[in-house]
Short mmCIF file of C-alpha atoms and ligand atoms in Angstrom, two decimals:
data_model
loop_
_atom_site.label_atom_id
_atom_site.label_comp_id
_atom_site.label_asym_id
_atom_site.label_seq_id
_atom_site.Cartn_x
_atom_site.Cartn_y
_atom_site.Cartn_z
CA MET A 64 93.68 114.44 115.61
CA GLN A 65 92.15 111.00 116.16
CA PRO A 66 93.87 108.16 114.23
CA GLU A 67 90.78 107.60 112.04
CA GLU A 68 90.66 111.30 111.12
CA THR A 69 94.31 111.26 110.00
CA LEU A 70 93.52 108.27 107.78
CA ASP A 71 90.51 110.06 106.25
CA THR A 72 92.59 113.19 105.61
CA LEU A 73 95.28 111.12 103.91
CA TYR A 74 92.71 109.23 101.81
CA GLU A 75 91.06 112.47 100.65
CA GLY A 76 94.46 114.12 100.12
CA ILE A 77 95.54 111.38 97.70
CA LEU A 78 92.18 111.43 95.97
CA ASP A 79 92.54 115.20 95.48
CA GLY A 80 96.18 114.89 94.43
CA GLU A 81 97.55 117.06 97.24
CA MET A 82 101.13 116.23 96.40
CA ASN A 83 102.65 118.90 98.66
CA ALA A 84 100.63 117.87 101.72
CA ALA A 85 100.57 114.06 101.33
CA ALA A 86 103.87 113.53 103.16
CA ASP A 87 102.58 115.56 106.13
CA TYR A 88 99.36 113.54 106.16
CA VAL A 89 101.32 110.29 106.35
CA GLN A 90 103.47 111.71 109.14
CA ALA A 91 100.34 112.79 111.03
CA ALA A 92 98.92 109.26 110.72
CA LEU A 93 102.18 107.79 112.04
CA ASP A 94 102.23 110.31 114.89
CA ALA A 95 98.65 109.31 115.75
CA GLY A 96 99.94 105.77 116.30
CA LEU A 97 98.66 104.00 113.19
CA GLU A 98 100.62 101.04 111.84
CA PRO A 99 102.50 101.71 108.55
CA ASP A 100 100.68 98.75 106.98
CA THR A 101 97.27 100.25 107.87
CA ILE A 102 98.29 103.65 106.54
CA LEU A 103 99.49 102.05 103.29
CA LYS A 104 96.52 99.77 102.69
CA GLU A 105 93.57 101.69 104.14
CA GLY A 106 94.76 105.24 103.49
CA MET A 107 96.84 105.10 100.32
CA ILE A 108 96.12 101.98 98.24
CA ALA A 109 92.38 102.31 98.96
CA ALA A 110 92.49 105.91 97.69
CA MET A 111 94.26 104.84 94.49
CA THR A 112 91.60 102.18 93.96
CA GLU A 113 88.95 104.89 94.11
CA VAL A 114 91.00 107.04 91.71
CA GLY A 115 90.87 104.11 89.26
CA GLU A 116 87.11 103.79 89.70
CA LEU A 117 86.59 107.52 89.12
CA PHE A 118 88.71 107.25 85.96
CA GLU A 119 86.58 104.35 84.72
CA GLU A 120 83.41 106.33 85.45
CA GLY A 121 84.74 109.27 83.41
CA GLU A 122 84.93 111.59 86.43
CA TYR A 123 88.72 111.62 86.52
CA PHE A 124 91.04 111.95 83.53
CA VAL A 125 94.74 111.16 83.10
CA PRO A 126 95.94 114.43 84.77
CA GLU A 127 93.92 113.65 87.92
CA MET A 128 95.33 110.09 87.96
CA LEU A 129 98.80 111.51 87.57
CA ILE A 130 98.64 114.01 90.44
CA ALA A 131 97.04 111.38 92.68
CA ALA A 132 100.00 109.13 91.81
CA LYS A 133 102.42 111.96 92.66
CA ALA A 134 100.70 112.47 96.02
CA MET A 135 100.97 108.72 96.67
CA GLN A 136 104.68 108.71 95.76
CA ALA A 137 105.30 111.65 98.12
CA GLY A 138 103.51 109.83 100.94
CA LEU A 139 105.44 106.63 100.26
CA GLY A 140 108.67 108.56 100.76
CA VAL A 141 107.71 108.99 104.43
CA LEU A 142 106.62 105.35 104.85
CA ARG A 143 109.71 103.94 103.12
CA PRO A 144 111.97 103.69 106.21
CA TYR A 145 109.22 101.77 108.02
CA LEU A 146 108.88 99.25 105.19
CA VAL A 147 112.58 98.78 104.52
CA ALA A 148 114.92 97.12 107.02
CA SER A 149 118.44 98.50 107.34
CA GLY A 150 121.84 97.28 108.34
CA VAL A 151 121.41 93.65 107.33
CA ASP A 152 123.56 91.75 104.84
CA PRO A 153 121.66 91.08 101.60
CA ILE A 154 120.19 87.56 101.39
CA GLY A 155 120.10 87.70 97.59
CA LYS A 156 119.68 89.91 94.54
CA ALA A 157 116.37 90.75 92.92
CA LEU A 158 115.87 92.43 89.57
CA LEU A 159 112.67 94.39 89.13
CA GLY A 160 110.92 96.25 86.34
CA THR A 161 107.63 97.29 84.78
CA VAL A 162 107.28 95.66 81.37
CA GLN A 163 107.69 97.35 78.02
CA GLY A 164 104.96 99.85 77.13
CA ASP A 165 103.78 100.24 80.73
CA MET A 166 104.45 103.39 82.79
CA HIS A 167 102.83 102.36 86.09
CA ASP A 168 105.41 102.09 88.84
CA ILE A 169 103.78 102.60 92.25
CA GLY A 170 103.06 98.90 92.82
CA LYS A 171 106.48 97.93 91.48
CA ASN A 172 108.14 100.45 93.80
CA LEU A 173 106.25 98.97 96.75
CA VAL A 174 107.40 95.49 95.76
CA GLY A 175 110.96 96.87 95.69
CA MET A 176 110.58 98.29 99.20
CA MET A 177 109.19 95.03 100.59
CA LEU A 178 111.98 93.05 98.90
CA GLU A 179 114.53 95.37 100.50
CA GLY A 180 112.72 94.93 103.79
CA ALA A 181 113.03 91.16 103.33
CA GLY A 182 116.80 91.56 102.90
CA PHE A 183 117.23 91.59 99.13
CA GLU A 184 119.52 93.89 97.21
CA VAL A 185 117.14 95.33 94.63
CA ILE A 186 118.14 96.38 91.14
CA ASP A 187 115.19 98.38 89.84
CA LEU A 188 115.19 98.81 86.07
CA GLY A 189 112.26 101.22 86.20
CA ILE A 190 109.35 101.39 83.78
CA ASP A 191 108.91 100.46 80.12
CA VAL A 192 111.63 97.79 80.37
CA SER A 193 112.33 95.89 77.16
CA PRO A 194 112.99 92.14 77.14
CA GLN A 195 116.59 92.81 76.06
CA THR A 196 117.12 95.21 78.99
CA PHE A 197 115.96 92.49 81.41
CA ILE A 198 118.31 89.99 79.75
CA ASP A 199 121.29 92.37 79.81
CA ALA A 200 120.64 93.09 83.50
CA ILE A 201 120.51 89.36 84.31
CA ASN A 202 123.88 88.92 82.64
CA THR A 203 125.33 91.92 84.47
CA HIS A 204 123.92 91.35 87.97
CA ASN A 205 123.27 87.57 88.24
CA PRO A 206 120.13 87.94 90.37
CA GLN A 207 118.41 84.92 91.95
CA VAL A 208 114.98 86.49 91.43
CA MET A 209 113.45 88.64 88.72
CA GLY A 210 110.11 90.42 89.09
CA MET A 211 107.97 91.87 86.32
CA SER A 212 105.05 94.21 86.96
CA ALA A 213 102.22 95.11 84.54
CA LEU A 214 99.09 97.19 85.19
CA LEU A 215 97.55 97.12 81.73
CA THR A 216 95.82 94.24 80.00
CA THR A 217 97.59 95.44 76.85
CA THR A 218 101.08 95.11 78.38
CA MET A 219 100.58 91.80 80.23
CA PRO A 220 101.55 89.84 77.09
CA LYS A 221 105.00 91.47 77.28
CA MET A 222 105.64 89.23 80.29
CA LYS A 223 105.45 86.18 78.05
CA VAL A 224 107.48 87.92 75.34
CA THR A 225 110.16 88.63 77.96
CA ILE A 226 110.16 85.07 79.31
CA ASP A 227 110.40 83.67 75.77
CA ALA A 228 113.28 86.04 74.97
CA MET A 229 115.02 84.97 78.20
CA ARG A 230 114.66 81.31 77.18
CA ASP A 231 116.08 82.08 73.71
CA ALA A 232 118.98 83.96 75.29
CA GLY A 233 119.72 80.98 77.58
CA VAL A 234 119.22 82.90 80.85
CA LEU A 235 115.78 81.65 81.94
CA ASP A 236 117.13 78.78 84.04
CA SER A 237 119.49 81.06 85.95
CA VAL A 238 116.75 83.08 87.66
CA LYS A 239 113.31 82.58 89.24
CA VAL A 240 110.71 84.76 87.57
CA MET A 241 107.77 86.20 89.48
CA VAL A 242 105.02 88.37 88.03
CA GLY A 243 102.34 90.63 89.46
CA GLY A 244 100.18 93.69 88.94
CA ALA A 245 96.44 94.32 89.10
CA PRO A 246 95.36 92.39 85.95
CA VAL A 247 97.82 89.51 86.47
CA THR A 248 96.61 86.19 87.91
CA ALA A 249 98.21 82.98 89.13
CA ALA A 250 96.71 81.15 86.13
CA PHE A 251 98.25 83.68 83.74
CA ALA A 252 101.62 83.34 85.47
CA GLN A 253 101.51 79.58 85.03
CA GLU A 254 100.38 79.86 81.41
CA ILE A 255 103.33 82.07 80.42
CA GLY A 256 105.90 79.93 82.25
CA ALA A 257 106.65 82.23 85.20
CA ASP A 258 107.85 80.56 88.42
CA GLY A 259 105.33 82.39 90.58
CA PHE A 260 102.71 85.07 91.03
CA ALA A 261 102.19 87.46 93.94
CA ALA A 262 99.02 89.46 94.52
CA ASP A 263 100.66 92.18 96.58
CA ALA A 264 104.03 93.51 97.63
CA GLY A 265 104.12 91.54 100.88
CA GLN A 266 103.39 88.30 99.06
CA ALA A 267 106.05 89.16 96.47
CA ALA A 268 108.68 89.44 99.20
CA ALA A 269 107.59 86.13 100.75
CA LEU A 270 107.62 84.41 97.35
CA ALA A 271 111.07 85.79 96.52
CA LYS A 272 112.39 84.46 99.85
CA SER A 273 110.83 81.06 99.20
CA PHE A 274 112.76 80.87 95.91
CA LEU A 275 116.00 81.01 97.90
CA THR A 276 115.03 78.08 100.12
CA PRO A 277 115.70 74.77 98.38
CA VAL A 278 112.83 72.29 98.91
CO1 B1M B 131 96.63 104.04 84.68
N1 B1M B 131 95.35 102.59 84.37
N2 B1M B 131 96.71 104.36 82.75
N3 B1M B 131 97.76 105.51 85.16
N4 B1M B 131 96.14 103.74 86.45
C1 B1M B 131 94.97 101.78 85.51
C2 B1M B 131 95.90 100.59 85.68
C3 B1M B 131 93.46 101.35 85.15
C4 B1M B 131 93.02 100.03 85.80
C5 B1M B 131 92.49 102.50 85.52
C6 B1M B 131 91.06 102.13 85.27
O1 B1M B 131 90.62 102.21 84.14
N5 B1M B 131 90.34 101.71 86.28
C7 B1M B 131 93.56 101.30 83.61
C8 B1M B 131 93.96 99.94 83.00
C9 B1M B 131 92.81 99.23 82.34
C10 B1M B 131 93.22 97.93 81.74
O2 B1M B 131 94.30 97.70 81.29
N6 B1M B 131 92.29 97.02 81.74
C11 B1M B 131 94.60 102.37 83.33
C12 B1M B 131 94.76 103.02 82.07
C13 B1M B 131 93.71 102.70 81.01
C14 B1M B 131 95.82 103.92 81.81
C15 B1M B 131 96.12 104.64 80.48
C16 B1M B 131 96.01 103.78 79.21
C17 B1M B 131 95.21 105.88 80.44
C18 B1M B 131 95.28 106.69 79.16
O3 B1M B 131 96.32 107.20 78.80
N7 B1M B 131 94.17 106.77 78.50
C19 B1M B 131 97.58 105.12 80.70
C20 B1M B 131 98.62 104.09 80.24
C21 B1M B 131 100.03 104.62 80.32
C22 B1M B 131 101.04 103.50 80.11
O4 B1M B 131 101.38 102.83 81.06
N8 B1M B 131 101.47 103.28 78.89
C23 B1M B 131 97.60 105.22 82.20
C24 B1M B 131 98.40 106.13 82.89
C25 B1M B 131 98.44 106.27 84.27
C26 B1M B 131 99.23 107.38 84.98
C27 B1M B 131 100.62 107.61 84.35
C28 B1M B 131 98.44 108.66 84.92
C29 B1M B 131 99.24 106.85 86.46
C30 B1M B 131 100.51 106.00 86.82
C31 B1M B 131 101.56 106.81 87.56
C32 B1M B 131 102.63 105.93 88.13
O5 B1M B 131 102.52 104.74 88.31
N9 B1M B 131 103.75 106.57 88.42
C33 B1M B 131 98.06 105.86 86.45
C34 B1M B 131 97.44 105.38 87.64
C35 B1M B 131 97.84 106.04 88.93
C36 B1M B 131 96.48 104.33 87.62
C37 B1M B 131 95.65 103.76 88.79
C38 B1M B 131 94.57 104.78 89.12
C39 B1M B 131 96.40 103.42 90.07
C40 B1M B 131 97.57 102.45 89.91
C41 B1M B 131 98.30 102.34 91.22
O6 B1M B 131 99.34 102.94 91.41
N10 B1M B 131 97.70 101.62 92.21
C42 B1M B 131 95.09 102.42 88.14
C43 B1M B 131 93.77 101.97 88.72
C44 B1M B 131 93.93 100.85 89.73
O7 B1M B 131 94.91 100.14 89.76
N11 B1M B 131 92.94 100.67 90.53
C45 B1M B 131 95.26 102.68 86.69
C46 B1M B 131 98.26 101.49 93.55
C47 B1M B 131 99.33 100.37 93.57
C48 B1M B 131 99.87 100.18 94.97
O8 B1M B 131 98.67 99.17 93.18
O9 B1M B 131 100.05 98.95 91.05
O10 B1M B 131 98.10 97.39 91.53
P1 B1M B 131 99.22 98.22 92.01
O11 B1M B 131 100.25 97.27 92.80
C49 B1M B 131 99.79 96.32 93.74
C50 B1M B 131 99.58 94.92 93.15
O12 B1M B 131 99.09 94.93 91.82
C51 B1M B 131 100.91 94.25 93.33
O13 B1M B 131 101.45 94.85 94.51
C52 B1M B 131 100.89 96.15 94.74
C53 B1M B 131 100.25 96.20 96.14
O14 B1M B 131 101.06 95.82 97.14
N12 B1M B 131 101.93 94.30 92.29
C54 B1M B 131 102.85 93.29 92.20
C55 B1M B 131 102.23 95.24 91.38
N13 B1M B 131 103.30 94.87 90.66
C56 B1M B 131 103.70 93.69 91.16
C57 B1M B 131 104.78 92.87 90.81
C58 B1M B 131 104.97 91.67 91.50
C59 B1M B 131 104.09 91.29 92.52
C60 B1M B 131 103.02 92.10 92.89
O15 B1M B 131 105.98 90.82 91.27
C61 B1M B 131 107.02 91.26 90.47
#
């Protein structure tokens, strides 16, 4: 198959939620010589964007979104080794989680992979993470960086709630906080007192690294 065809097959496979075939489609795209970054952005993230548009238009419902997400997760399993470096000593620790009330984790998982690829040890607290869980994990793991992800306009405010709770608990100054997720902006990050915002997983890894470099 031509490289472009493998990308189209992968795109359609995610759109149709072919969770058993998605991993093979990613492998076929790799075998055709496509770069992992191209496969991720043009094949997989682009398909999820269309899934979101179809949901907004009322053509897809939650079950369709869910199986598309499962297909994406299966495909990411194949890409993971290409995005994550191995055999290097960790340069720092990063804590990661999707904020309370929010179940979206694909973007957060990608951020985790890119952070690992950048040399961080990643402690992923998962989804629906309460402010207290973040605080407890800071006390347990002493990370240099903490990342919060939110995909819903209704859960974005939990980022501020978490930062405020961290301040009250006396742990805010011990860690650099970065935020991201589709509805999150740099202006919002500044407004809630986060140390930084990243628009995508690659930028998140670069930002996290920059936090380790004293200026
Ligand atoms: Co939901 N959902 N969803 N959903 N879902 C969205 C977010 C939505 C935009 C769809 C739409 O209407 N177009 C919409 C939100 C609207 C809004 O808030 N304004 C929406 C809705 C409404 C909902 C429900 C409320 C639906 C319902 O029940 N009626 C519900 C809420 C559940 C909850 O969380 N409490 C819901 C449920 C779900 C599923 C569970 C079915 C599933 C998630 C499965 C999973 O994650 N395991 C799902 C999905 C798949 C989506 C869409 C289609 C795709 C999200 C995704 O994975 N994108 C999404 C539409 C869309 O985003 N276009 C949608 C791919 C991923 C790689 O991108 O997560 O943006 P993203 O991550 C990017 C960047 O944002 C960034 O890096 C990544 C790229 O490199 N990034 C960070 C992310 N986190 C970061 C953190 C950082 C830095 C960068 O630093 C720490």
